[in-house]
PDB file of C-alpha atoms and ligand atoms in Angstrom:
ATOM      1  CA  UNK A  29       1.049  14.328  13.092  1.00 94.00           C
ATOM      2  CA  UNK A  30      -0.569  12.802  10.427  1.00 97.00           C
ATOM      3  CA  UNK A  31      -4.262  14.242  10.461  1.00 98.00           C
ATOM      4  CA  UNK A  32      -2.661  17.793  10.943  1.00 98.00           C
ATOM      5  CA  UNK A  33      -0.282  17.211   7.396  1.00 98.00           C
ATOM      6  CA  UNK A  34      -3.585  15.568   5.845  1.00 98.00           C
ATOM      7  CA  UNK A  35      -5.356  18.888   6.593  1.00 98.00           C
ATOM      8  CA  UNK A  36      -2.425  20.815   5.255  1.00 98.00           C
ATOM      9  CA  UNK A  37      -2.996  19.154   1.594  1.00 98.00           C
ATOM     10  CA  UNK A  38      -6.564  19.751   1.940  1.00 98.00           C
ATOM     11  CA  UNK A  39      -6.241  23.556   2.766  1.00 98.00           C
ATOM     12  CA  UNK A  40      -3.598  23.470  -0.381  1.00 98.00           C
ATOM     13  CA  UNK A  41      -5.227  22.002  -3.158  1.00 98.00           C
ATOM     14  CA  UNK A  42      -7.781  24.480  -5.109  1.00 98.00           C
ATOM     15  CA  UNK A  43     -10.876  23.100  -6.757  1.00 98.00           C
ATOM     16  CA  UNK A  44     -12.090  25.017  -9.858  1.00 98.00           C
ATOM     17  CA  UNK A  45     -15.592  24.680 -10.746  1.00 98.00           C
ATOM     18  CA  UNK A  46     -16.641  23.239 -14.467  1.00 98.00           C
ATOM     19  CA  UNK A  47     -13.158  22.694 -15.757  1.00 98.00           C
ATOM     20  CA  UNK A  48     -12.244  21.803 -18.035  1.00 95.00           C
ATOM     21  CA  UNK A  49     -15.763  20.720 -18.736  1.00 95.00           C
ATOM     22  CA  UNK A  50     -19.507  21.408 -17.248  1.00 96.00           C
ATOM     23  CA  UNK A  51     -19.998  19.571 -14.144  1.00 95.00           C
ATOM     24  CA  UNK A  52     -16.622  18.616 -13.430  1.00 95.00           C
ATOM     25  CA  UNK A  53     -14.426  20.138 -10.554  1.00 98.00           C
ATOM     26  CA  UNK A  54     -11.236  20.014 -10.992  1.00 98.00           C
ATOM     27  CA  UNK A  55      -8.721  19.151  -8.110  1.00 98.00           C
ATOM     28  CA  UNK A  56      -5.885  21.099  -8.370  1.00 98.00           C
ATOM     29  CA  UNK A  57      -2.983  19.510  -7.183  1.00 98.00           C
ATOM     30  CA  UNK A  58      -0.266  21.987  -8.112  1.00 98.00           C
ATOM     31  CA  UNK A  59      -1.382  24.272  -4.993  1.00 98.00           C
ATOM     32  CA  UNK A  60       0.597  21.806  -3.125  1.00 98.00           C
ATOM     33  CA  UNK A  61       3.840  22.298  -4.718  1.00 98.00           C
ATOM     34  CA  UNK A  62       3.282  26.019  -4.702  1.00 98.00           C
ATOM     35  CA  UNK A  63       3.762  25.744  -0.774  1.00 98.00           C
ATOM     36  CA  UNK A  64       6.764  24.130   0.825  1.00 98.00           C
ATOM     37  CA  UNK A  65       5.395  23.169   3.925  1.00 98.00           C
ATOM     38  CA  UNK A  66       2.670  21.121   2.109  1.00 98.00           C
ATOM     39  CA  UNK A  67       4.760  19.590  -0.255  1.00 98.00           C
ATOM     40  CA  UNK A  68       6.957  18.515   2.395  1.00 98.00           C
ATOM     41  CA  UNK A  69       4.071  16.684   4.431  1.00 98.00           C
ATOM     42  CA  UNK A  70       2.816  15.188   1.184  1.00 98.00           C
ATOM     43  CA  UNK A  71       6.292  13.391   0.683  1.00 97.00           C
ATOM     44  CA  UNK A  72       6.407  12.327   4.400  1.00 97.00           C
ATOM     45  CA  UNK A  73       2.692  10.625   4.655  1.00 98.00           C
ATOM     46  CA  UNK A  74       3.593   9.216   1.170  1.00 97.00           C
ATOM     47  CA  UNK A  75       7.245   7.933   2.221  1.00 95.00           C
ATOM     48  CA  UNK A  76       5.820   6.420   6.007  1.00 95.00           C
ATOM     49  CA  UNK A  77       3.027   4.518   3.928  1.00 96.00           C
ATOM     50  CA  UNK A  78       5.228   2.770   1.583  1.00 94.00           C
ATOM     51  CA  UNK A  79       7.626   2.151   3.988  1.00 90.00           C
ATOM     52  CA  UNK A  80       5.735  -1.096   4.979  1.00 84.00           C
ATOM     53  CA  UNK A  81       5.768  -2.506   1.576  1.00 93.00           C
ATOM     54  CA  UNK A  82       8.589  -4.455  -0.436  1.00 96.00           C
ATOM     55  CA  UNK A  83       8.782  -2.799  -3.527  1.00 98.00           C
ATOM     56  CA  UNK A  84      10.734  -3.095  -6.485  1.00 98.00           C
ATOM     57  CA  UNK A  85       9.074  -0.858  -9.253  1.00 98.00           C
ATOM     58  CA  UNK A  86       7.241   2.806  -8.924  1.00 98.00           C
ATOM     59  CA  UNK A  87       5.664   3.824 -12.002  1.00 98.00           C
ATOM     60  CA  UNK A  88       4.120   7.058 -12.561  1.00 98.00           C
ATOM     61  CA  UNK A  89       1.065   8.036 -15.012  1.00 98.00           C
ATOM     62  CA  UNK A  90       1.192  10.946 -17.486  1.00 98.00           C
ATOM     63  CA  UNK A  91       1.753  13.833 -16.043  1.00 97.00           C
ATOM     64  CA  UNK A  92       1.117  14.500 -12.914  1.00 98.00           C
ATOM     65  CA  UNK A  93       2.239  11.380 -11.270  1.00 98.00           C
ATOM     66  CA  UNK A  94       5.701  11.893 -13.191  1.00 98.00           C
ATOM     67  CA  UNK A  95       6.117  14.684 -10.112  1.00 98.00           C
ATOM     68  CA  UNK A  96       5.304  12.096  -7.546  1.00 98.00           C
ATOM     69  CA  UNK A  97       7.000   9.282  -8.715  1.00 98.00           C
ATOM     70  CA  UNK A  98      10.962  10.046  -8.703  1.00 98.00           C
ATOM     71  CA  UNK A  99      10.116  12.078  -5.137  1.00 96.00           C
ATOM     72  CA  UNK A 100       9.587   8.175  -3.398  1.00 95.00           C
ATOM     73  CA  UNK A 101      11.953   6.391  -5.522  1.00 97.00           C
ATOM     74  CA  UNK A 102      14.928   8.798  -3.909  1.00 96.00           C
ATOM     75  CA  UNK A 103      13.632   7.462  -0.294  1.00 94.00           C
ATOM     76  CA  UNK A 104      13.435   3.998  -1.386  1.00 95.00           C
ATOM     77  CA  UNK A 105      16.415   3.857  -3.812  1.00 97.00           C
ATOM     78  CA  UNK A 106      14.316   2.252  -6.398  1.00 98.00           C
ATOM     79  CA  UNK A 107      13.955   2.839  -9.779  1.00 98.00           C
ATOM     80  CA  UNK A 108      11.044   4.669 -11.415  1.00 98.00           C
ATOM     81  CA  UNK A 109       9.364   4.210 -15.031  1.00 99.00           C
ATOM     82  CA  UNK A 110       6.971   6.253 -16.635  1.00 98.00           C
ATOM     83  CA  UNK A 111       3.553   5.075 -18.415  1.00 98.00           C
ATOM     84  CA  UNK A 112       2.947   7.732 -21.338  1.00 98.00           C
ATOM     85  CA  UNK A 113      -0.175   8.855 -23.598  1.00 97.00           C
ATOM     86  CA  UNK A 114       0.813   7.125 -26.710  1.00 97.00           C
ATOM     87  CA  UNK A 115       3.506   8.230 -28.860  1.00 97.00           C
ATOM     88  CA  UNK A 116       5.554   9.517 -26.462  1.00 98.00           C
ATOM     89  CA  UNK A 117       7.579   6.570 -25.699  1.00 98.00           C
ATOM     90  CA  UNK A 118      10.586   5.401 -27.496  1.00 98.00           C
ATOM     91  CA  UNK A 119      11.006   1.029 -28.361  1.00 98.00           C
ATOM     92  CA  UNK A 120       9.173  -1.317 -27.477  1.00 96.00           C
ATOM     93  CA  UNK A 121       6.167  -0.289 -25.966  1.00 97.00           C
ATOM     94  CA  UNK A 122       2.424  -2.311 -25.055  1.00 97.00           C
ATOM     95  CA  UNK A 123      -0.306  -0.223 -25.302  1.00 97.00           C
ATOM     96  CA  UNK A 124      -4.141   0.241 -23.867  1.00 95.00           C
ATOM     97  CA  UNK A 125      -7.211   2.660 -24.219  1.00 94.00           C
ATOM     98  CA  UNK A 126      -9.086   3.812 -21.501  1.00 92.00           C
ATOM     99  CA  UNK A 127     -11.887   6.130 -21.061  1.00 87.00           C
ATOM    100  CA  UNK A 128     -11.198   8.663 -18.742  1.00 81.00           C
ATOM    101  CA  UNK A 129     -13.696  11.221 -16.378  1.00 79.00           C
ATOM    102  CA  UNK A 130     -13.615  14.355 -19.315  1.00 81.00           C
ATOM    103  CA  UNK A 131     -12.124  12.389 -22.570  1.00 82.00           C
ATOM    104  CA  UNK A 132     -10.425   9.073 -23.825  1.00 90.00           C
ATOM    105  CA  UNK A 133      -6.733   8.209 -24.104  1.00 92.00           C
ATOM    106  CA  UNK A 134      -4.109   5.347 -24.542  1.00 96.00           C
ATOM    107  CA  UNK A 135      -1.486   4.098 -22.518  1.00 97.00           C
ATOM    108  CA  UNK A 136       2.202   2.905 -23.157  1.00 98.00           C
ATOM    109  CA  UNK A 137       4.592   1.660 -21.060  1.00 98.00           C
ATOM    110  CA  UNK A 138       8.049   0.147 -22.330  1.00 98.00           C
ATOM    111  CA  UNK A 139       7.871  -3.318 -21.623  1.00 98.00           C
ATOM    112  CA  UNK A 140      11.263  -4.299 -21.961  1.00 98.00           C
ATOM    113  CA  UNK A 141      12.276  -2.227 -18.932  1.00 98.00           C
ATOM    114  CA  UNK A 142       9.882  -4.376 -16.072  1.00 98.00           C
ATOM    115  CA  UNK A 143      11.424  -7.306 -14.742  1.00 98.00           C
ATOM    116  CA  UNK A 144       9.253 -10.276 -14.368  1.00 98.00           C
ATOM    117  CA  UNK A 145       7.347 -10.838 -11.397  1.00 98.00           C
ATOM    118  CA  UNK A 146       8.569  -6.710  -9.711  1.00 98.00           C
ATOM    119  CA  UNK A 147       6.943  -6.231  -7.017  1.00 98.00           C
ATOM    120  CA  UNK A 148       5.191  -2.494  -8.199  1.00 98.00           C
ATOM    121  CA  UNK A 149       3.519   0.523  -7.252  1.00 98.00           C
ATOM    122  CA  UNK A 150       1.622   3.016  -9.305  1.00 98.00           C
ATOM    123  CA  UNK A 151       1.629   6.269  -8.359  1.00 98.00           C
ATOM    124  CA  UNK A 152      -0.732   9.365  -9.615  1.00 98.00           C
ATOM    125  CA  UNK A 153      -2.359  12.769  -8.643  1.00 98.00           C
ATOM    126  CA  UNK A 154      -5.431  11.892  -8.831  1.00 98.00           C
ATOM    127  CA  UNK A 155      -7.748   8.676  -8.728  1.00 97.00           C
ATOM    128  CA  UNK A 156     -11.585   9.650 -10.396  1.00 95.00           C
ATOM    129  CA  UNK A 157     -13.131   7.164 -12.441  1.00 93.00           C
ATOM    130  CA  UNK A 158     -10.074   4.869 -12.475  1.00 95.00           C
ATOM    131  CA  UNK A 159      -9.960   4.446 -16.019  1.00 94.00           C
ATOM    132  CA  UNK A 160      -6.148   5.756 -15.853  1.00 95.00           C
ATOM    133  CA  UNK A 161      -5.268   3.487 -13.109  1.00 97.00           C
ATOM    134  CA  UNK A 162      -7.051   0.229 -14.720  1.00 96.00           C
ATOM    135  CA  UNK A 163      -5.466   0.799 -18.025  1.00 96.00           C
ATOM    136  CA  UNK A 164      -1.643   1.065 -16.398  1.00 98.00           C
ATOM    137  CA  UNK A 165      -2.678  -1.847 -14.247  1.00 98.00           C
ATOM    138  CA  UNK A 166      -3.184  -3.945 -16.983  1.00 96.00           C
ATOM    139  CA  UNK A 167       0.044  -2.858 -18.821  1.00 97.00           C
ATOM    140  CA  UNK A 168       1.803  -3.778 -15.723  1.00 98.00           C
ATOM    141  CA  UNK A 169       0.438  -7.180 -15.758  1.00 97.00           C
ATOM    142  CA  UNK A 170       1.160  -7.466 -19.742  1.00 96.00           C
ATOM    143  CA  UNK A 171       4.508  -6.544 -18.866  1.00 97.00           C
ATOM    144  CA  UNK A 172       4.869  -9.387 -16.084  1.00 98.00           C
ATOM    145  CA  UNK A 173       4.684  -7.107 -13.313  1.00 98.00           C
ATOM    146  CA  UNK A 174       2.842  -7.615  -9.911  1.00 98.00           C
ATOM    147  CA  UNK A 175       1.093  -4.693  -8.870  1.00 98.00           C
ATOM    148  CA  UNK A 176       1.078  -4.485  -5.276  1.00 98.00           C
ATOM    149  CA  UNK A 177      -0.564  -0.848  -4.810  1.00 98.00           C
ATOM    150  CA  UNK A 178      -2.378   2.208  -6.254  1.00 98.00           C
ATOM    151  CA  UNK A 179      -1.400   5.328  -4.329  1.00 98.00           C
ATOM    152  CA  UNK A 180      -2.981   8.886  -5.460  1.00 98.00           C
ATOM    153  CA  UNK A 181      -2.580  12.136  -3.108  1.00 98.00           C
ATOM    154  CA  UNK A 182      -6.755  12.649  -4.201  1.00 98.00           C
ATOM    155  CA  UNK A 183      -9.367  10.547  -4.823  1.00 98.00           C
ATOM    156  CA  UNK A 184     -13.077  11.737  -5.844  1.00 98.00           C
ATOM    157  CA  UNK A 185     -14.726   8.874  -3.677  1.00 98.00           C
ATOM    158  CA  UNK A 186     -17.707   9.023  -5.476  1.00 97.00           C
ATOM    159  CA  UNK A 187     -16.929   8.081  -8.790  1.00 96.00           C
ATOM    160  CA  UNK A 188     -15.919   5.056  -7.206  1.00 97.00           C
ATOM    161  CA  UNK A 189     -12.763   4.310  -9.273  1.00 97.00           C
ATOM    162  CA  UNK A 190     -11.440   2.163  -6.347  1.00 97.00           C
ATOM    163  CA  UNK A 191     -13.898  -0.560  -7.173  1.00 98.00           C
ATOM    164  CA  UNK A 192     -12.667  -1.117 -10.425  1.00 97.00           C
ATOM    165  CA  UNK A 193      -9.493  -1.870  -9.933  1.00 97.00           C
ATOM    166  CA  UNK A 194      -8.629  -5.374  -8.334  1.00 96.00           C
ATOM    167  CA  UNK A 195      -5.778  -4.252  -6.218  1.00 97.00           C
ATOM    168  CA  UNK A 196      -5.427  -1.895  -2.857  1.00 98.00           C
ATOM    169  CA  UNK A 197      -5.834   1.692  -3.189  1.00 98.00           C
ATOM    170  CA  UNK A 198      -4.300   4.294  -0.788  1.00 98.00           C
ATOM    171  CA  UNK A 199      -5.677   7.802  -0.999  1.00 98.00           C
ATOM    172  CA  UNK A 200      -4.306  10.759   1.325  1.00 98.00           C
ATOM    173  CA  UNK A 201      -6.995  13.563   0.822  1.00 98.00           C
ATOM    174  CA  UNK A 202     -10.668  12.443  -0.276  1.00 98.00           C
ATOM    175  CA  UNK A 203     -13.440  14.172  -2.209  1.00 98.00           C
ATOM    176  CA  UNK A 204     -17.175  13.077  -2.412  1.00 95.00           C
TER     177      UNK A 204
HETATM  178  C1  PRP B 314      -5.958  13.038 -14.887  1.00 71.27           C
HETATM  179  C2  PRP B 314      -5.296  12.658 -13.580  1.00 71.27           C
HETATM  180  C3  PRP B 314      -5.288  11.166 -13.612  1.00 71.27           C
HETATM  181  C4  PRP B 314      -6.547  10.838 -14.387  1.00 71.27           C
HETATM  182  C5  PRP B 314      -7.601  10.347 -13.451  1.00 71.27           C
HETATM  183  O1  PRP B 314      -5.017  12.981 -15.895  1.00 71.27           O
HETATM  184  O2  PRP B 314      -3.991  13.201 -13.488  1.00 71.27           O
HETATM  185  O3  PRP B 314      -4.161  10.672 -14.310  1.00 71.27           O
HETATM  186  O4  PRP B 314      -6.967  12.045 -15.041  1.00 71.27           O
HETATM  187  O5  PRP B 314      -8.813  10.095 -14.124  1.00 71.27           O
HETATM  188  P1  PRP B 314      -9.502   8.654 -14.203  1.00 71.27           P
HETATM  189  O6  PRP B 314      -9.398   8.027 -12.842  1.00 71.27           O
HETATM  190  O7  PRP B 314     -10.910   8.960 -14.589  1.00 71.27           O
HETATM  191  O8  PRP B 314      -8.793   7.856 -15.232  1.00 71.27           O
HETATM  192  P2  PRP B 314      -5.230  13.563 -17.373  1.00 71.27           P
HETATM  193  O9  PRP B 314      -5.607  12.438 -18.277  1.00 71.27           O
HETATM  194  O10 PRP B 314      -6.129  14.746 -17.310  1.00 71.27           O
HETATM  195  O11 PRP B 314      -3.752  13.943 -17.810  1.00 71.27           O
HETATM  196  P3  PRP B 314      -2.628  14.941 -17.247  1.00 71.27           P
HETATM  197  O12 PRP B 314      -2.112  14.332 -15.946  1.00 71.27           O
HETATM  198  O13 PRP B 314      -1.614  14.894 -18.319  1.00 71.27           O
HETATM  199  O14 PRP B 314      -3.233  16.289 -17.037  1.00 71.27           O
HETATM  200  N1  ADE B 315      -8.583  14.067 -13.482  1.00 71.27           N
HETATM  201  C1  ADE B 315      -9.781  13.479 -13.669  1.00 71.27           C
HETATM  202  N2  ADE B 315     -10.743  14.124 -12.995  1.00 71.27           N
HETATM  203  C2  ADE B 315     -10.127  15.170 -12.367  1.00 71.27           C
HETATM  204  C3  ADE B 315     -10.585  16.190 -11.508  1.00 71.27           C
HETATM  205  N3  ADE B 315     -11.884  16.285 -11.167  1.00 71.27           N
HETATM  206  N4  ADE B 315      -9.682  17.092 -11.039  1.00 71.27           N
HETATM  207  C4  ADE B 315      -8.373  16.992 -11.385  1.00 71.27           C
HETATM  208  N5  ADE B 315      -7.891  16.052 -12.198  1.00 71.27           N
HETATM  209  C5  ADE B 315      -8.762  15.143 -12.678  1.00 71.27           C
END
């Protein structure tokens, strides 16, 4: 059920102390993919969430939601586009800077590719102090999109990232 797969990706991701900086512990989300079982129960709760929801659009942040994003989009047979750190991304491309919990970066997202008024979902790793999530949100909107929903497997409750953001968050694994 779902509280037992919750506790799976709990007992699967690793938290390292003061990396990659003093002070900040660092969720490691690739302990899920280094065990099936987990991975598979992470793709299930995600899949049986967005079920529910019309959507058009699932775009992934750079990196980690890159993994996460083309796993849903085979489910829902919809297509997936990436937002980049800048200079990655060929055309034409918006861009924003955001701060984020251990350094600063910008966004870019190829415009041309998001039809007007797609229903969309962003998908990441990891929500912290939302900076990542604001920043695509906005070149979403730029871009004529309507966000519908910010889905991250962790999010570290306490830097209370949610609260910036505007639009529904759903989390699967939760860290003060
Ligand atoms: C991490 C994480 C999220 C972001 C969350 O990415 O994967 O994208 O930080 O932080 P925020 O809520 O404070 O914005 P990072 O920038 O380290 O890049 P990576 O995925 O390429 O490692
Ligand atoms: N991205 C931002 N903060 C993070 C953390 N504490 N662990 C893993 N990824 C992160």
């Amino acid at each position: 059920n779902k509280n037992e797969k919750i506790q799976l990706l709990r007992d699967a991701i690793v938290s390292y102390p003061d990396f990659p900086k003093p002070g900040v512990i660092f969720r490691d989300i690739f302990g899920i993919f280094r065990n099936i079982v987990a991975m598979r129960a992470m793709k299930d709760l995600i899949v049986e969430h967005i079920l529910f929801l019309e959507v058009d659009l699932v775009v992934g942040l750079d990196s980690r939601g890159f993994l996460l994003g083309p796993i849903i989009c085979m489910e829902l047979g919809k297509p997936f586009l990436p937002i980049r750190k800048k200079g990655k991304l060929p055309g034409n491309v918006v861009q924003h800077a955001f701060n984020l919990e251990y350094g600063e970066a910008t966004f870019e997202i190829q415009t041309e590719y998001v039809k007007k008024g797609a229903r969309t979902i962003i998908i990441d790793d990891l929500l912290a102090t939302g900076g990542s999530m604001v920043a695509a949100i906005e070149l979403l909107k730029l871009s004529g999109a309507e966000v519908i929903e910010c889905l991250t497997i962790i999010e570290l409750s306490g830097l209370k990232g949610r609260e910036k953001l505007g639009i529904p968050v759903h989390s699967l694994v939760q860290y003060d």
